[in-house]
mmCIF file of C-alpha atoms in Angstrom:
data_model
loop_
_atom_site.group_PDB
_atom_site.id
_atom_site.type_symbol
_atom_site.label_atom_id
_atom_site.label_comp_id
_atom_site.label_asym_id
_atom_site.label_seq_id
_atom_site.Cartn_x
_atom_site.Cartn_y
_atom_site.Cartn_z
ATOM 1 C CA UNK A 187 3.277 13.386 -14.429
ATOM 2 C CA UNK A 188 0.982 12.848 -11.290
ATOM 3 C CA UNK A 189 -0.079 9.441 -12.286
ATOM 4 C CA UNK A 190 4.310 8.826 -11.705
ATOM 5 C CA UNK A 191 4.505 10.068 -9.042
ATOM 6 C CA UNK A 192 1.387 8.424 -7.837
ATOM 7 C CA UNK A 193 2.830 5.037 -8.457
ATOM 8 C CA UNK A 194 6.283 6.512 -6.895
ATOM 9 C CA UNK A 195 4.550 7.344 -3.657
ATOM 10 C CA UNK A 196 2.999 3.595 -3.512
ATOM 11 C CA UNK A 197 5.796 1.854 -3.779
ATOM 12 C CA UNK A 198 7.426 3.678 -1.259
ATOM 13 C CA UNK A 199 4.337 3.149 0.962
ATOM 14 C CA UNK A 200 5.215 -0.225 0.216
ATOM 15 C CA UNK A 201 8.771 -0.923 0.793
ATOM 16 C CA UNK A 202 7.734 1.107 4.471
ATOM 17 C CA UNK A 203 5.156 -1.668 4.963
ATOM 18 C CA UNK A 204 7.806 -3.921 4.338
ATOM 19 C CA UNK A 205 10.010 -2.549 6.880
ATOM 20 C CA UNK A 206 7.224 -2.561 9.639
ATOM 21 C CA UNK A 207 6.663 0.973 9.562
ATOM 22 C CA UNK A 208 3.247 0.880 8.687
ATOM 23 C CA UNK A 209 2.015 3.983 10.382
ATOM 24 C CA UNK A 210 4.549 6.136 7.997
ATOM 25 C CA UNK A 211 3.271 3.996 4.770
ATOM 26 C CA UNK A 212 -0.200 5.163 5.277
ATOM 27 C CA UNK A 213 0.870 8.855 4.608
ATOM 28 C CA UNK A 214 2.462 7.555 1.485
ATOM 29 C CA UNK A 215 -0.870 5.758 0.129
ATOM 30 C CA UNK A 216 -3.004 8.621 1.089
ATOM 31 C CA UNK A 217 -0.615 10.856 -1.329
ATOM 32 C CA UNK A 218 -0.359 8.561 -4.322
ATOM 33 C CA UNK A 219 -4.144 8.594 -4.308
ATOM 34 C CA UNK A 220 -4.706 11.931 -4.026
ATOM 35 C CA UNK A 221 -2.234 12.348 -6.732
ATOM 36 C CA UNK A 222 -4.075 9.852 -9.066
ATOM 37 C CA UNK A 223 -7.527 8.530 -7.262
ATOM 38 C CA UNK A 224 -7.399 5.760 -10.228
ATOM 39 C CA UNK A 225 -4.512 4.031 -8.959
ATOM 40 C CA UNK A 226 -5.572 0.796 -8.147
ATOM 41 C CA UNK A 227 -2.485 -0.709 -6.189
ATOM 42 C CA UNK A 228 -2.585 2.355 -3.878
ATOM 43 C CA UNK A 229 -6.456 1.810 -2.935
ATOM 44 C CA UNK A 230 -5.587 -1.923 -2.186
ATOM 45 C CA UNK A 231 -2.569 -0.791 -0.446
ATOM 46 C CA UNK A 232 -4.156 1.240 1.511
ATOM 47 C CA UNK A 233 -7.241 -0.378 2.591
ATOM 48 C CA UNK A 234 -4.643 -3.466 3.565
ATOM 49 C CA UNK A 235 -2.952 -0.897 5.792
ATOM 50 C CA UNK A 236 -5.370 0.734 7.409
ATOM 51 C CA UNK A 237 -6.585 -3.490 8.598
ATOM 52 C CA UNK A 238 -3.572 -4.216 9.879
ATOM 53 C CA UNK A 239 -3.337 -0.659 11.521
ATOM 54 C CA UNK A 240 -6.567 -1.492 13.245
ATOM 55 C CA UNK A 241 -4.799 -4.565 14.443
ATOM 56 C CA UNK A 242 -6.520 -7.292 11.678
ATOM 57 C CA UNK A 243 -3.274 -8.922 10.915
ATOM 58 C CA UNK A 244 -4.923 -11.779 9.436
ATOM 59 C CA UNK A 245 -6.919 -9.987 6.815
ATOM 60 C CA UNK A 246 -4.070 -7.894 5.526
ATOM 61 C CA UNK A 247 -1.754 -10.747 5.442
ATOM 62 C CA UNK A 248 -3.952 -12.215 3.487
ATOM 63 C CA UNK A 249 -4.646 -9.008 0.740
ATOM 64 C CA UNK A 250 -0.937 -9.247 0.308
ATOM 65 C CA UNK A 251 -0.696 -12.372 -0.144
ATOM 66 C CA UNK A 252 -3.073 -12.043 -2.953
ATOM 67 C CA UNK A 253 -1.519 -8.808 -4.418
ATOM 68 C CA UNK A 254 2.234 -11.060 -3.952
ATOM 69 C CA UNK A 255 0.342 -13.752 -6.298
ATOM 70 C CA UNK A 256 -1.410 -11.658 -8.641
ATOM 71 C CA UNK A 257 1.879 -9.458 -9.480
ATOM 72 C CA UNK A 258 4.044 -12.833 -9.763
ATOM 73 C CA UNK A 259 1.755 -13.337 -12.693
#
């Protein structure tokens, strides 16, 4: 059940991110990982994030640009 709710929590963190509320997604990444610390989306989620959160636009543009490419595969 966690390992739902885990992936729940990160897309919600994502569709946030989406919306420019990035400060409100990171409480959302944080929870999906500690509900399942396996969750690989969430860690890449969050790590993209916290860069642009510490104002390195570029380098989290770019992680989701790659995770956009790898999950139109």
């Amino acid at each position: 059940v966690g390992a739902y709710w885990s992936r729940a929590l990160n897309w919600w963190g994502v569709e946030l991110q989406r919306a420019g509320r990035f400060d409100e997604a990171a409480k959302f990444f944080t929870e999906s990982l500690a509900l399942n610390p396996d969750n690989a989306a969430a860690f890449i989620n969050q790590e993209g994030n916290t860069l642009w959160r510490n104002g390195r636009q570029r380098i989290a543009k770019l992680l989701l640009q790659g995770r956009a490419r790898l999950g139109s595969r």
